[in-house]
Short mmCIF file of C-alpha atoms in Angstrom, two decimals:
data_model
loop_
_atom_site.label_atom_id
_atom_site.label_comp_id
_atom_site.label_asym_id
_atom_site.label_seq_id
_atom_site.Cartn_x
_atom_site.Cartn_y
_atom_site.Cartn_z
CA UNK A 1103 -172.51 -93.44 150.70
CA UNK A 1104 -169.71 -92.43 148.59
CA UNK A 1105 -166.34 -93.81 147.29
CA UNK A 1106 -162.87 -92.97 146.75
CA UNK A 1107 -163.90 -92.24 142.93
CA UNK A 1108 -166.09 -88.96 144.33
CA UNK A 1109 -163.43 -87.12 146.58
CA UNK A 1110 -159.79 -86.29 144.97
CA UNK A 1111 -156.99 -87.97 146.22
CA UNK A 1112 -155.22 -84.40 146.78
CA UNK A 1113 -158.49 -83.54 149.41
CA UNK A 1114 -158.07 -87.07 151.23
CA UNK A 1115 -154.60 -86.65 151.79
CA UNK A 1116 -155.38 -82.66 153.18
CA UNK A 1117 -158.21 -84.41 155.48
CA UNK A 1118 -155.45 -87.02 156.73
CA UNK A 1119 -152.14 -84.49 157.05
CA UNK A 1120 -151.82 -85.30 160.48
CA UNK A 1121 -151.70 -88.48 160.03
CA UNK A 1122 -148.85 -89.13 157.63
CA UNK A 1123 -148.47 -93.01 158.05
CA UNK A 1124 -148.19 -95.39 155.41
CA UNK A 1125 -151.42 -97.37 156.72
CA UNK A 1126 -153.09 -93.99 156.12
CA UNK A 1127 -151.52 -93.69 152.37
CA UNK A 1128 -151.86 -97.03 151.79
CA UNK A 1129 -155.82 -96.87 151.48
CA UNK A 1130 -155.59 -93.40 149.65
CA UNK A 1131 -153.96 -94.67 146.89
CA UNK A 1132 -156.01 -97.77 146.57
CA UNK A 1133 -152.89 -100.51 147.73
CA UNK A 1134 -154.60 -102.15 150.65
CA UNK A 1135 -157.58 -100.73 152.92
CA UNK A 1136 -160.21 -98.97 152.27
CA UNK A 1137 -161.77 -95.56 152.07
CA UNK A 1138 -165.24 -94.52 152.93
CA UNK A 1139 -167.10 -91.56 152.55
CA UNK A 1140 -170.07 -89.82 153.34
CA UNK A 1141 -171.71 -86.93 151.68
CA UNK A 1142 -168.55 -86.22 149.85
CA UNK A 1143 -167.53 -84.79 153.52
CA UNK A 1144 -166.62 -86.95 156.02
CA UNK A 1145 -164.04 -90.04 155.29
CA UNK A 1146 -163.18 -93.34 157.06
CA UNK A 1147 -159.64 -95.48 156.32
CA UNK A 1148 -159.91 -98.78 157.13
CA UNK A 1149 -157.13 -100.92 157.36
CA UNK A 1150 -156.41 -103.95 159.44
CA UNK A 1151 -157.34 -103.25 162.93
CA UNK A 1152 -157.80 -99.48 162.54
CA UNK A 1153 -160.02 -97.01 161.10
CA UNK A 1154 -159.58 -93.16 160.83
CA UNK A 1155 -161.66 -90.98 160.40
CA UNK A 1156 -161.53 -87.39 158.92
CA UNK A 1157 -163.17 -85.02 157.52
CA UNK A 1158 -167.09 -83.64 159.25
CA UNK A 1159 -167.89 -85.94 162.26
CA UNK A 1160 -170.96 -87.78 161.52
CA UNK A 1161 -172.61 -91.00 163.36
CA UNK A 1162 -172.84 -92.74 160.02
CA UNK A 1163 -168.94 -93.45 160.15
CA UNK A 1164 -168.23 -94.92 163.51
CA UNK A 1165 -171.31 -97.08 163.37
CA UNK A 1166 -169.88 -98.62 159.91
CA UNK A 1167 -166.39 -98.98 162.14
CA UNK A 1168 -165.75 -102.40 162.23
CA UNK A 1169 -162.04 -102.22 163.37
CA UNK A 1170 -161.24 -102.40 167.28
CA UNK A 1171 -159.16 -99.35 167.00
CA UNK A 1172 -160.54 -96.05 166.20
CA UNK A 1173 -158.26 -93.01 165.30
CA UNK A 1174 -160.20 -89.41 165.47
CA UNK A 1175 -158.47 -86.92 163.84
CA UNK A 1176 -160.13 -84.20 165.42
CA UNK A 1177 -161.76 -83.37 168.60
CA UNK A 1178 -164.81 -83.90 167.11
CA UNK A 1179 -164.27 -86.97 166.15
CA UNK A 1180 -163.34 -88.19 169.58
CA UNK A 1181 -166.77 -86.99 171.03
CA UNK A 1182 -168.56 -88.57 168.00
CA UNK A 1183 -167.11 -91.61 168.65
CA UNK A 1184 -168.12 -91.51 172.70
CA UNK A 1185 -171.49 -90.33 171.90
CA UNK A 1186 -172.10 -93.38 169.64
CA UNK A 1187 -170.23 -95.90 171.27
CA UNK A 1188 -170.39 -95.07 174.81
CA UNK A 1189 -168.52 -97.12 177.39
CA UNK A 1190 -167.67 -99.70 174.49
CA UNK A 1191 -165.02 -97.10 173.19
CA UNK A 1192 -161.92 -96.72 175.61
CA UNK A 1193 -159.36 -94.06 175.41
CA UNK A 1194 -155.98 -94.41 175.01
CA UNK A 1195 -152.86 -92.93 173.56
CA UNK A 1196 -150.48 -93.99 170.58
CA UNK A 1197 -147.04 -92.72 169.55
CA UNK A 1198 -146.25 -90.99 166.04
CA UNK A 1199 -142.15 -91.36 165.19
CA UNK A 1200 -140.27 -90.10 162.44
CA UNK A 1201 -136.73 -90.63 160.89
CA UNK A 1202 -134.96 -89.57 157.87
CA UNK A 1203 -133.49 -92.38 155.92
CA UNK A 1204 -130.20 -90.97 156.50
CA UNK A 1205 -130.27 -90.16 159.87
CA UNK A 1206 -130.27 -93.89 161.08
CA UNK A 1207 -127.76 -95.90 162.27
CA UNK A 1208 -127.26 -98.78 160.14
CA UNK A 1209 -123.91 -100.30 162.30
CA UNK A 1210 -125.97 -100.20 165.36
CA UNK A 1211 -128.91 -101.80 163.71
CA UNK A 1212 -126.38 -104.75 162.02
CA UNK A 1213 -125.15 -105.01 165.64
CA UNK A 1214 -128.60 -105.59 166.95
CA UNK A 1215 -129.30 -108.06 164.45
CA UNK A 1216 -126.13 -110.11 165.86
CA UNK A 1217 -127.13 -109.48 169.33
CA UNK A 1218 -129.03 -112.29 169.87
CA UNK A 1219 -128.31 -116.21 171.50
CA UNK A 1220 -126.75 -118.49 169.23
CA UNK A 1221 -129.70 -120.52 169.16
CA UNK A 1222 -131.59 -117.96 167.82
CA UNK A 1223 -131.79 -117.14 163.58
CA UNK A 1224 -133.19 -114.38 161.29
CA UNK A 1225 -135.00 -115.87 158.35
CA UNK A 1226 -137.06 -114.11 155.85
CA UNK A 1227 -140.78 -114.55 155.77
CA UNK A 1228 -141.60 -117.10 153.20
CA UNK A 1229 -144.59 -118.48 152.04
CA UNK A 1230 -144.26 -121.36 154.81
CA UNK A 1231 -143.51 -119.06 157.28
CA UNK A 1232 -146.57 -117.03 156.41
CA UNK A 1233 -148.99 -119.93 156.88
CA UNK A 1234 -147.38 -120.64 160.11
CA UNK A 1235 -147.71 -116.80 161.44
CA UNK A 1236 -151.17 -116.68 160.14
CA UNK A 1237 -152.62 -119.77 162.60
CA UNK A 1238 -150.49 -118.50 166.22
CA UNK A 1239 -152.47 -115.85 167.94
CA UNK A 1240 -149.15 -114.29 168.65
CA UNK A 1241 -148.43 -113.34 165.13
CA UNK A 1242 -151.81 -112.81 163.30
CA UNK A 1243 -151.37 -109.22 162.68
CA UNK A 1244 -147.32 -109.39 161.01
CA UNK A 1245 -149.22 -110.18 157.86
CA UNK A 1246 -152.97 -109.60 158.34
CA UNK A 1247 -153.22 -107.44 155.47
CA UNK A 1248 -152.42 -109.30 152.82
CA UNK A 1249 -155.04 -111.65 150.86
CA UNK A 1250 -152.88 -114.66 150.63
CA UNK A 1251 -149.05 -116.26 151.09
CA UNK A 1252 -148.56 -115.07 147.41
CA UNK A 1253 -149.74 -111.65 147.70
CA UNK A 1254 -147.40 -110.94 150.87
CA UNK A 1255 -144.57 -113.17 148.68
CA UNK A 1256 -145.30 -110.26 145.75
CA UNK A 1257 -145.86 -106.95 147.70
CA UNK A 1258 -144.83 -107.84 151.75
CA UNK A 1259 -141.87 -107.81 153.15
CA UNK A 1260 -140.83 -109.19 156.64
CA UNK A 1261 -138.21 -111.38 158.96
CA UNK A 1262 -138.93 -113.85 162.04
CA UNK A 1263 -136.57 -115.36 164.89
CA UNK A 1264 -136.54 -118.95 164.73
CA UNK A 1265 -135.72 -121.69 167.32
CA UNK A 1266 -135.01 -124.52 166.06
CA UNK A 1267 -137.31 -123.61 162.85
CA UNK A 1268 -139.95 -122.29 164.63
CA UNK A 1269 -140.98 -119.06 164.51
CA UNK A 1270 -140.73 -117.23 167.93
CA UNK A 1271 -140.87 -113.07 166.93
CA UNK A 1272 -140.99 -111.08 163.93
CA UNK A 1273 -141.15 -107.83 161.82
CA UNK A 1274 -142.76 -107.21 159.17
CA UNK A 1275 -145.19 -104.57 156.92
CA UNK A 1276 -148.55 -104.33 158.37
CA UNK A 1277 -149.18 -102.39 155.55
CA UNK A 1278 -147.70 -101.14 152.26
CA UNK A 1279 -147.92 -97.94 150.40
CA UNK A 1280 -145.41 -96.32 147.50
CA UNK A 1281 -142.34 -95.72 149.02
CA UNK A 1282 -143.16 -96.55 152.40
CA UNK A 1283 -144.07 -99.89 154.74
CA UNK A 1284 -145.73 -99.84 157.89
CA UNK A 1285 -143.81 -101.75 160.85
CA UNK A 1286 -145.45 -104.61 162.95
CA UNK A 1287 -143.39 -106.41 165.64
CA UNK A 1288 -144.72 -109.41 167.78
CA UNK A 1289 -142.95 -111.34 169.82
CA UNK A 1290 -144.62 -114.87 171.64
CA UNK A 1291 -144.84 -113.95 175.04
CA UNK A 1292 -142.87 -116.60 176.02
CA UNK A 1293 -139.83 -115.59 174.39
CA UNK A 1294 -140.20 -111.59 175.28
CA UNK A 1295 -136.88 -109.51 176.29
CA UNK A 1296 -133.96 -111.66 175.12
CA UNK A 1297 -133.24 -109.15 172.71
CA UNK A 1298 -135.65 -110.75 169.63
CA UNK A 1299 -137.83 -107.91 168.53
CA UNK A 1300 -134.91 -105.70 168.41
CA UNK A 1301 -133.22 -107.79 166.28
CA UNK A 1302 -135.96 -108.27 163.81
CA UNK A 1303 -136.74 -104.88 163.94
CA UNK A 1304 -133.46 -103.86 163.25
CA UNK A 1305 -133.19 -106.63 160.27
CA UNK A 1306 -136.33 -104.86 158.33
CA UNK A 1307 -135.31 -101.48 158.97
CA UNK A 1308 -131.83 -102.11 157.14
CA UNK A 1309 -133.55 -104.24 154.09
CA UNK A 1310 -136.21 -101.28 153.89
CA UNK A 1311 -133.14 -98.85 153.16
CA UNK A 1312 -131.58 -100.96 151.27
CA UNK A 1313 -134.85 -100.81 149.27
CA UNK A 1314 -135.34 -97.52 149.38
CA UNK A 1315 -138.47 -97.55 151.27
CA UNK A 1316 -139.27 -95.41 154.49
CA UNK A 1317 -140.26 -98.38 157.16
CA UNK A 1318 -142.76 -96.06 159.03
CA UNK A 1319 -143.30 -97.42 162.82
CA UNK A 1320 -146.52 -95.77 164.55
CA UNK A 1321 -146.21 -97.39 168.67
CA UNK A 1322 -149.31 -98.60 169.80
CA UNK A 1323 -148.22 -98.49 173.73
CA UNK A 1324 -145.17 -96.86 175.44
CA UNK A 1325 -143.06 -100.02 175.27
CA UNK A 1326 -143.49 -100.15 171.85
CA UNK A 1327 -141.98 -96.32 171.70
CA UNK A 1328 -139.09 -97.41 173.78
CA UNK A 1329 -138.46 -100.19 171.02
CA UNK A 1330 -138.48 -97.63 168.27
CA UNK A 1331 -136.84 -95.51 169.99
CA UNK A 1332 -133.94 -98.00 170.28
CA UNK A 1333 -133.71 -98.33 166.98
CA UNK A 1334 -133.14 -95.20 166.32
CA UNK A 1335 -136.52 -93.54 166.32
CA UNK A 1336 -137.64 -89.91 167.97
CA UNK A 1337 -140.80 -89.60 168.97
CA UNK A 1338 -142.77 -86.77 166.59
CA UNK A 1339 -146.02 -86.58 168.69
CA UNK A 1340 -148.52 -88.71 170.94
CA UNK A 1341 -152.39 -89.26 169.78
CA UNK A 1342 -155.63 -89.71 170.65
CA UNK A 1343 -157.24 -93.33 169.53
CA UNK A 1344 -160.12 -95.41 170.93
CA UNK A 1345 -159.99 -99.46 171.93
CA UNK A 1346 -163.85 -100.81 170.87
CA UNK A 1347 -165.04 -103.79 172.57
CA UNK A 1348 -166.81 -105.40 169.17
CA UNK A 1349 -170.24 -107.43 170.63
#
C-alpha cells in the first residue's frame, strides 16, 4: 500500500481525466477524500459514497471499497469489479454535465428561486440547520462530507426550503475542491415536485458565481439530469458505475 505522497499529483489527475469532477479533485489535492494506491499503479478516490478507481485494475482496490458506489474508469475496471464482487455489484449509469460560468442563465435561475409557494423560504445552511440535515434520512448526504457543523460553516456552502422552519429540500456541496463545489440536491419525499429542488438548486448555482466557483453537478439517475438540465445544464456524457450491496 501506497499514499498520495508516492504518485505526483500531475499522474493522478492524467489517471482521472475522464473524470473531471470536483469530488474527483477534491481528494487529489488533499481537501476532503481520500486517495489510495497500490504498487505506485493502480489508485482509488474515496469520497462520500463513491470510490473511483484508476489506474491498473487490481483486486486489492475494490476489496478495500467501502463506498456503495463504485466508478470504473476503464473497462477493466468494470470486470474487476464483477469478478470480485459478483452479484453484490449492480450496474447502472450516471450523467456527466458541463457549463461555462458564463453561459448560464442567471434571470432564469433568480426566477426559479421565486417560483415557489408563499409558504415556502430559502435559508442558508447554518450550523442549526446542519445538525438538523445530519439526523433526517432524507438529507444525510447535503453535508456528509464535512467533519463537523463548523467545518461545513468554514469550507461548505449550501441552501434549504423551509416550512414553517423546517427544513423540507436542499442544495448544497457534497464536496469541495479549489475553484469548484460538487452539487447535492435532496428533497423529503413528501414534499417532491412543487418546484423545491429547482429552487434551491438554482439559489446555489447563482451564490457559486457570485463566488467565483464552478458548482459542478454529476446526475446520479435520469431525473436528476432533467433537473440539471433545467437549470441550465447540457449533458457532456453518460458513465458506467456500480451500486454494492455492503453485508
Amino acid at each position: 500500500e501506497r499514499g498520495i505522497a508516492d504518485m505526483d499529483r500531475r499522474k493522478l489527475e492524467a489517471l482521472f481525466i475522464n473524470y473531471d469532477m470536483p469530488m474527483v479533485h477534491a481528494c487529489i489535492q488533499g481537501d476532503m477524500g481520500r486517495i489510495e494506491t497500490w504498487k505506485e499503479k493502480s489508485v482509488m478516490a474515496s469520497i462520500g459514497d463513491f470510490c473511483f478507481l484508476a489506474g491498473y485494475p487490481v483486486p486489492e482496490l475494490v476489496e478495500r471499497a467501502k463506498a456503495p458506489i463504485l466508478v470504473p474508469c476503464d473497462k477493466r475496471w468494470g470486470e474487476q469489479i464483477e469478478a470480485v464482487l459478483g452479484k453484490r455489484a449492480v450496474f447502472f449509469t450516471r450523467y456527466a454535465t458541463r457549463r461555462t460560468p458564463e453561459r448560464f442563465d442567471r434571470h432564469k435561475l433568480y426566477a426559479f428561486t421565486r417560483a415557489m409557494p408563499k409558504d415556502f423560504a430559502i435559508m442558508p445552511i447554518d450550523k442549526e440547520i446542519y445538525f438538523i440535515l445530519k439526523e433526517r434520512e432524507w438529507s444525510q448526504d447535503l453535508c456528509g462530507c464535512f467533519t463537523s457543523g463548523e467545518d461545513f460553516q468554514e469550507r461548505g456552502l449550501g441552501f434549504v426550503v423551509t416550512q414553517g422552519g423546517v427544513p423540507v429540500a436542499g442544495a448544497a456541496s457534497y464536496a469541495v475542491c479549489e475553484g469548484a463545489v460538487e452539487i447535492e440536491i435532496d428533497t423529503r419525499p413528501d414534499f417532491r415536485r412543487p418546484g423545491l429542488a429547482a429552487a434551491c438548486g438554482a439559489k446555489l448555482i447563482l451564490e457559486c458565481l457570485e463566488r467565483e466557483l464552478y458548482p459542478g453537478w454529476d446526475a446520479h439517475d435520469r431525473r436528476s439530469l432533467a433537473l440539471a438540465q433545467k437549470l441550465g445544464y447540457q449533458l457532456e456524457r453518460s458513465y458506467s458505475a456500480y451500486w454494492v450491496e455492503r453485508k
